[in-house]
Amino acid sequence: MLRVAFLKLTSCSGCLNQALVALLASEDLLSKYEVVYFTELGTISSDNYDLVLVEGSVSNTKQERELEEFRARSKTLVALGTCAVQGGVQSLRIGEDIEEVKKTVYPFPEKIDVYSEPKPVSDIVKVDFFIQGCPVKGEAVVNLLRKYAIGGLPLILPESVCSECKRKGLTCVMVSQGIPCMGPITVSGCGALCPSFQRGCYGCYGLRTWDINVFKLEKFIDKVNKLGAPGSMIQTALRGYGYKSFKYVKGR
Ligand code: SF4
Ligand code: SF4
Ligand code: SF4
């Protein structure tokens, strides 16, 4: 049996729930994997892992140490979800006064130990594979677990949500209806969920960082603004899901 650990950092548990439900619903995987650690349950049967799935961004030095310990005890480490891969919704606090943010959210802000900027998992440890999404799709996790069980990791398709629109034969909501859509700069994987319901994508899978530079991003933002996108839409999408990577895209 392969030993799998589910580690939760700063996150909402949405990705871990997707992963756990997908694993429990796949009979073929239950005979191959044993869940040996789950953050809410603690250590179940082992503290050595074949595979660690990490949800969430890193908020403080305690989490950094914890992540390093899991990395040291695992053969393969996977970042699960937009928080783990790019910082996620916690990135909305970037640029704000962290002390004011803490006072607004918590009754005892002095007890809250967080960096002013969340860190993606890859800022701290080596990441062998990542699955984006907010939350991740259960089938993407099953695909990973099946491939890993036979030795290897899935291929990553470097494409945007637009590619999924095309494959599904959807009419582009931006071209046909002038609806602002973040699909062209957003990582694929959701099956073009929002355009399937005649809605623009708001970027929850995170920014397509591998081939987008600041020049292209600014051109795209100009285009979407001309369609009447509320100014906050782009900012919120970039800050809420990909701002961390936005700051590090090539050329910046
Ligand atoms: S990526 Fe989204 S669903 Fe997953 S932990 Fe973060 S906020 Fe929750
Ligand atoms: S609807 Fe959005 S994601 Fe789909 S093709 Fe148009 S711009 Fe791309
Ligand atoms: S916001 Fe974009 S990436 Fe997220 S589910 Fe909708 S279409 Fe997919």
CSV table of C-alpha atoms and ligand atoms in Angstrom, one decimal:
chain,number,residue,atom,x,y,z
A,1,MET,CA,0.0,0.0,0.0
A,2,LEU,CA,1.1,3.5,-0.7
A,3,ARG,CA,1.1,5.9,2.2
A,4,VAL,CA,-0.6,9.2,1.6
A,5,ALA,CA,-0.8,12.2,3.8
A,6,PHE,CA,-3.2,15.2,3.6
A,7,LEU,CA,-1.6,18.3,5.0
A,8,LYS,CA,-3.6,21.5,5.5
A,9,LEU,CA,-2.0,24.9,5.9
A,10,THR,CA,-3.9,28.2,5.6
A,11,SER,CA,-6.9,27.2,3.5
A,12,CYS,CA,-10.6,26.4,3.6
A,13,SER,CA,-10.5,22.6,3.3
A,14,GLY,CA,-12.3,22.7,0.0
A,15,CYS,CA,-9.5,21.1,-1.9
A,16,LEU,CA,-8.8,18.4,0.7
A,17,ASN,CA,-12.5,17.5,0.8
A,18,GLN,CA,-12.5,17.2,-3.0
A,19,ALA,CA,-9.4,15.0,-2.8
A,20,LEU,CA,-10.7,12.8,0.0
A,21,VAL,CA,-14.1,12.3,-1.4
A,22,ALA,CA,-12.6,11.4,-4.8
A,23,LEU,CA,-10.3,8.9,-3.2
A,24,LEU,CA,-13.0,7.2,-1.1
A,25,ALA,CA,-15.3,7.0,-4.2
A,26,SER,CA,-12.7,5.2,-6.2
A,27,GLU,CA,-12.6,1.5,-5.3
A,28,ASP,CA,-9.5,0.7,-7.3
A,29,LEU,CA,-7.6,3.4,-5.4
A,30,LEU,CA,-8.7,2.2,-2.0
A,31,SER,CA,-6.8,-1.0,-2.5
A,32,LYS,CA,-3.6,0.9,-3.4
A,33,TYR,CA,-3.6,3.8,-0.9
A,34,GLU,CA,-3.6,4.1,2.9
A,35,VAL,CA,-4.4,7.5,4.4
A,36,VAL,CA,-1.8,7.7,7.2
A,37,TYR,CA,-2.1,11.4,8.1
A,38,PHE,CA,-4.9,14.0,7.9
A,39,THR,CA,-4.3,17.3,9.6
A,40,GLU,CA,-7.7,17.4,11.4
A,41,LEU,CA,-7.1,13.8,12.6
A,42,GLY,CA,-3.4,13.9,13.2
A,43,THR,CA,-1.1,10.9,12.5
A,44,ILE,CA,-3.2,7.9,11.8
A,45,SER,CA,-0.7,5.1,11.3
A,46,SER,CA,2.7,6.4,10.0
A,47,ASP,CA,4.8,9.5,9.7
A,48,ASN,CA,6.6,8.4,6.6
A,49,TYR,CA,4.8,9.1,3.4
A,50,ASP,CA,5.0,8.1,-0.3
A,51,LEU,CA,2.8,11.0,-1.2
A,52,VAL,CA,1.9,14.2,0.5
A,53,LEU,CA,-0.9,16.4,-0.8
A,54,VAL,CA,-0.6,19.9,0.6
A,55,GLU,CA,-3.6,22.3,0.7
A,56,GLY,CA,-3.2,26.0,1.5
A,57,SER,CA,-0.6,28.8,1.5
A,58,VAL,CA,2.1,29.3,4.1
A,59,SER,CA,1.3,32.0,6.7
A,60,ASN,CA,4.1,31.9,9.3
A,61,THR,CA,7.4,30.2,10.3
A,62,LYS,CA,5.6,27.4,12.2
A,63,GLN,CA,3.9,26.3,9.0
A,64,GLU,CA,7.2,26.6,7.1
A,65,ARG,CA,8.8,24.2,9.6
A,66,GLU,CA,5.9,21.8,9.4
A,67,LEU,CA,6.0,21.8,5.6
A,68,GLU,CA,9.8,21.2,5.6
A,69,GLU,CA,9.2,18.2,8.0
A,70,PHE,CA,6.6,16.7,5.7
A,71,ARG,CA,8.8,17.2,2.7
A,72,ALA,CA,11.7,15.5,4.4
A,73,ARG,CA,9.5,12.5,5.2
A,74,SER,CA,7.8,12.1,1.8
A,75,LYS,CA,9.0,10.8,-1.6
A,76,THR,CA,6.6,13.0,-3.6
A,77,LEU,CA,4.9,16.3,-2.6
A,78,VAL,CA,2.0,17.8,-4.5
A,79,ALA,CA,0.6,21.3,-4.1
A,80,LEU,CA,-3.1,21.1,-4.2
A,81,GLY,CA,-5.3,24.1,-5.2
A,82,THR,CA,-4.7,27.7,-6.0
A,83,CYS,CA,-3.8,28.6,-2.4
A,84,ALA,CA,-1.0,26.1,-2.3
A,85,VAL,CA,0.2,26.8,-5.9
A,86,GLN,CA,-0.2,30.6,-6.1
A,87,GLY,CA,-1.2,32.0,-2.7
A,88,GLY,CA,-4.9,31.9,-3.3
A,89,VAL,CA,-7.6,34.1,-1.7
A,90,GLN,CA,-5.3,34.9,1.2
A,91,SER,CA,-3.4,37.1,-1.4
A,92,LEU,CA,-6.2,39.7,-1.1
A,93,ARG,CA,-4.4,41.1,1.9
A,94,ILE,CA,-1.3,41.9,0.0
A,95,GLY,CA,-0.6,45.6,-0.1
A,96,GLU,CA,-2.9,46.2,3.0
A,97,ASP,CA,-1.7,47.0,6.5
A,98,ILE,CA,-1.5,43.5,8.0
A,99,GLU,CA,-2.2,44.8,11.5
A,100,GLU,CA,-5.3,46.6,10.3
A,101,VAL,CA,-6.4,43.4,8.5
A,102,LYS,CA,-5.9,41.3,11.7
A,103,LYS,CA,-7.9,43.9,13.7
A,104,THR,CA,-10.8,43.8,11.2
A,105,VAL,CA,-11.0,40.0,11.2
A,106,TYR,CA,-10.1,38.7,14.6
A,107,PRO,CA,-11.2,39.6,18.1
A,108,PHE,CA,-7.7,39.1,19.5
A,109,PRO,CA,-5.4,40.2,16.7
A,110,GLU,CA,-2.3,40.1,18.9
A,111,LYS,CA,-2.6,36.3,18.9
A,112,ILE,CA,-2.5,36.1,15.1
A,113,ASP,CA,0.9,35.3,13.7
A,114,VAL,CA,0.8,35.7,9.9
A,115,TYR,CA,3.1,37.1,7.2
A,116,SER,CA,1.8,40.2,5.4
A,117,GLU,CA,2.0,38.2,2.2
A,118,PRO,CA,1.0,34.5,1.9
A,119,LYS,CA,3.6,32.2,0.4
A,120,PRO,CA,2.9,29.5,-2.1
A,121,VAL,CA,4.2,26.0,-1.1
A,122,SER,CA,6.9,26.1,-3.7
A,123,ASP,CA,8.5,29.2,-2.0
A,124,ILE,CA,9.4,26.9,0.9
A,125,VAL,CA,10.0,23.3,-0.4
A,126,LYS,CA,10.5,21.5,-3.7
A,127,VAL,CA,7.1,20.7,-5.3
A,128,ASP,CA,7.0,17.6,-7.6
A,129,PHE,CA,3.6,18.3,-9.1
A,130,PHE,CA,0.7,20.7,-8.7
A,131,ILE,CA,-3.0,20.7,-9.3
A,132,GLN,CA,-4.7,24.1,-9.6
A,133,GLY,CA,-8.3,25.0,-8.9
A,134,CYS,CA,-10.4,26.6,-6.2
A,135,PRO,CA,-11.3,24.0,-5.3
A,136,VAL,CA,-9.4,21.3,-7.4
A,137,LYS,CA,-11.5,18.9,-9.4
A,138,GLY,CA,-11.8,15.5,-7.7
A,139,GLU,CA,-11.1,13.8,-11.1
A,140,ALA,CA,-7.8,15.6,-11.4
A,141,VAL,CA,-6.8,14.1,-8.0
A,142,VAL,CA,-8.0,10.6,-9.0
A,143,ASN,CA,-6.0,11.0,-12.2
A,144,LEU,CA,-2.9,11.8,-10.2
A,145,LEU,CA,-3.4,9.0,-7.8
A,146,ARG,CA,-3.9,6.4,-10.6
A,147,LYS,CA,-0.8,7.6,-12.4
A,148,TYR,CA,1.3,7.7,-9.3
A,149,ALA,CA,0.2,4.1,-8.3
A,150,ILE,CA,1.6,2.8,-11.6
A,151,GLY,CA,4.8,4.9,-11.3
A,152,GLY,CA,4.8,8.5,-12.6
A,153,LEU,CA,2.9,11.7,-12.7
A,154,PRO,CA,0.3,13.1,-15.1
A,155,LEU,CA,1.2,15.4,-17.9
A,156,ILE,CA,0.4,19.1,-17.3
A,157,LEU,CA,-1.3,20.7,-20.3
A,158,PRO,CA,0.0,24.3,-20.6
A,159,GLU,CA,-3.2,25.9,-21.8
A,160,SER,CA,-5.9,28.4,-20.9
A,161,VAL,CA,-9.6,28.1,-20.2
A,162,CYS,CA,-10.2,29.2,-23.8
A,163,SER,CA,-8.9,25.8,-25.0
A,164,GLU,CA,-11.5,24.0,-23.0
A,165,CYS,CA,-14.2,26.3,-24.4
A,166,LYS,CA,-13.1,25.4,-27.9
A,167,ARG,CA,-13.0,21.7,-27.2
A,168,LYS,CA,-16.5,21.9,-25.8
A,169,GLY,CA,-17.8,23.8,-28.8
A,170,LEU,CA,-18.9,26.8,-26.6
A,171,THR,CA,-19.5,30.2,-28.1
A,172,CYS,CA,-17.2,32.7,-26.6
A,173,VAL,CA,-19.1,34.9,-24.2
A,174,MET,CA,-16.6,37.7,-24.6
A,175,VAL,CA,-16.7,37.9,-28.4
A,176,SER,CA,-20.4,37.2,-28.8
A,177,GLN,CA,-21.9,39.1,-25.8
A,178,GLY,CA,-19.1,41.4,-24.7
A,179,ILE,CA,-19.0,39.7,-21.3
A,180,PRO,CA,-15.6,40.3,-19.6
A,181,CYS,CA,-13.8,37.0,-19.2
A,182,MET,CA,-10.5,36.1,-17.6
A,183,GLY,CA,-10.4,32.8,-19.5
A,184,PRO,CA,-7.5,33.7,-21.8
A,185,ILE,CA,-5.1,34.3,-18.9
A,186,THR,CA,-6.4,31.6,-16.6
A,187,VAL,CA,-5.1,28.1,-16.2
A,188,SER,CA,-7.3,25.3,-17.7
A,189,GLY,CA,-8.7,22.4,-15.7
A,190,CYS,CA,-12.3,23.4,-14.8
A,191,GLY,CA,-13.8,22.3,-18.1
A,192,ALA,CA,-14.8,26.0,-18.9
A,193,LEU,CA,-17.4,25.8,-16.1
A,194,CYS,CA,-18.4,29.5,-16.1
A,195,PRO,CA,-18.6,30.0,-19.9
A,196,SER,CA,-20.7,26.8,-20.0
A,197,PHE,CA,-23.3,28.8,-18.1
A,198,GLN,CA,-22.9,32.0,-20.2
A,199,ARG,CA,-20.7,33.6,-17.5
A,200,GLY,CA,-17.2,35.1,-17.8
A,201,CYS,CA,-14.4,33.3,-16.0
A,202,TYR,CA,-13.1,35.2,-12.9
A,203,GLY,CA,-9.8,33.4,-12.8
A,204,CYS,CA,-10.2,31.0,-9.9
A,205,TYR,CA,-7.7,28.4,-11.3
A,206,GLY,CA,-5.0,31.1,-11.2
A,207,LEU,CA,-3.0,33.1,-13.6
A,208,ARG,CA,-1.3,31.3,-16.6
A,209,THR,CA,2.2,32.3,-15.5
A,210,TRP,CA,4.3,30.3,-17.9
A,211,ASP,CA,3.9,32.5,-21.0
A,212,ILE,CA,2.3,35.7,-19.8
A,213,ASN,CA,4.4,38.7,-19.1
A,214,VAL,CA,3.5,42.1,-17.9
A,215,PHE,CA,3.1,43.5,-21.4
A,216,LYS,CA,0.6,40.9,-22.4
A,217,LEU,CA,-1.2,41.2,-19.2
A,218,GLU,CA,-1.6,44.9,-19.5
A,219,LYS,CA,-2.8,44.6,-23.1
A,220,PHE,CA,-5.4,42.0,-21.9
A,221,ILE,CA,-6.5,44.3,-19.0
A,222,ASP,CA,-7.0,47.2,-21.5
A,223,LYS,CA,-9.1,45.0,-23.7
A,224,VAL,CA,-11.3,43.8,-20.8
A,225,ASN,CA,-11.7,47.3,-19.5
A,226,LYS,CA,-12.9,48.4,-22.8
A,227,LEU,CA,-15.7,45.8,-22.6
A,228,GLY,CA,-16.8,47.6,-19.4
A,229,ALA,CA,-15.4,45.2,-16.8
A,230,PRO,CA,-15.7,46.7,-13.4
A,231,GLY,CA,-12.2,47.9,-12.4
A,232,SER,CA,-12.4,45.7,-9.3
A,233,MET,CA,-13.0,42.5,-11.4
A,234,ILE,CA,-9.4,42.3,-12.8
A,235,GLN,CA,-7.8,43.4,-9.5
A,236,THR,CA,-9.8,41.0,-7.4
A,237,ALA,CA,-9.1,38.1,-9.8
A,238,LEU,CA,-5.4,38.8,-9.9
A,239,ARG,CA,-5.0,39.6,-6.2
A,240,GLY,CA,-7.4,36.9,-5.1
A,241,TYR,CA,-6.1,34.0,-7.1
A,242,GLY,CA,-2.9,34.9,-8.8
A,243,TYR,CA,-1.4,38.1,-7.4
A,244,LYS,CA,1.6,36.3,-6.0
A,245,SER,CA,2.4,35.0,-9.4
A,246,PHE,CA,1.5,38.3,-11.1
A,247,LYS,CA,4.3,39.9,-9.2
A,248,TYR,CA,6.7,37.2,-10.5
A,249,VAL,CA,5.7,36.8,-14.1
A,250,LYS,CA,8.5,37.0,-16.5
A,251,GLY,CA,9.7,40.4,-17.3
A,252,ARG,CA,8.7,42.0,-14.1
B,1,SF4,S1,-7.8,26.7,-3.4
B,1,SF4,FE1,-9.9,27.4,-2.9
B,1,SF4,S2,-11.0,25.6,-2.3
B,1,SF4,FE2,-8.8,25.1,-2.2
B,1,SF4,S3,-8.2,25.6,-0.1
B,1,SF4,FE3,-7.8,27.4,-1.2
B,1,SF4,S4,-9.7,28.6,-1.0
B,1,SF4,FE4,-10.2,26.5,-0.4
B,2,SF4,S1,-15.7,32.6,-23.1
B,2,SF4,FE1,-13.8,33.2,-22.1
B,2,SF4,S2,-12.7,31.3,-21.8
B,2,SF4,FE2,-14.2,30.9,-23.4
B,2,SF4,S3,-13.2,31.3,-25.3
B,2,SF4,FE3,-14.2,33.2,-24.7
B,2,SF4,S4,-12.6,34.4,-23.5
B,2,SF4,FE4,-11.9,32.2,-23.6
B,3,SF4,S1,-13.8,31.2,-12.6
B,3,SF4,FE1,-12.7,30.5,-14.5
B,3,SF4,S2,-11.3,28.9,-13.8
B,3,SF4,FE2,-12.8,29.2,-12.2
B,3,SF4,S3,-14.4,27.7,-12.6
B,3,SF4,FE3,-15.1,29.6,-13.6
B,3,SF4,S4,-14.3,29.4,-15.7
B,3,SF4,FE4,-13.2,27.9,-14.5
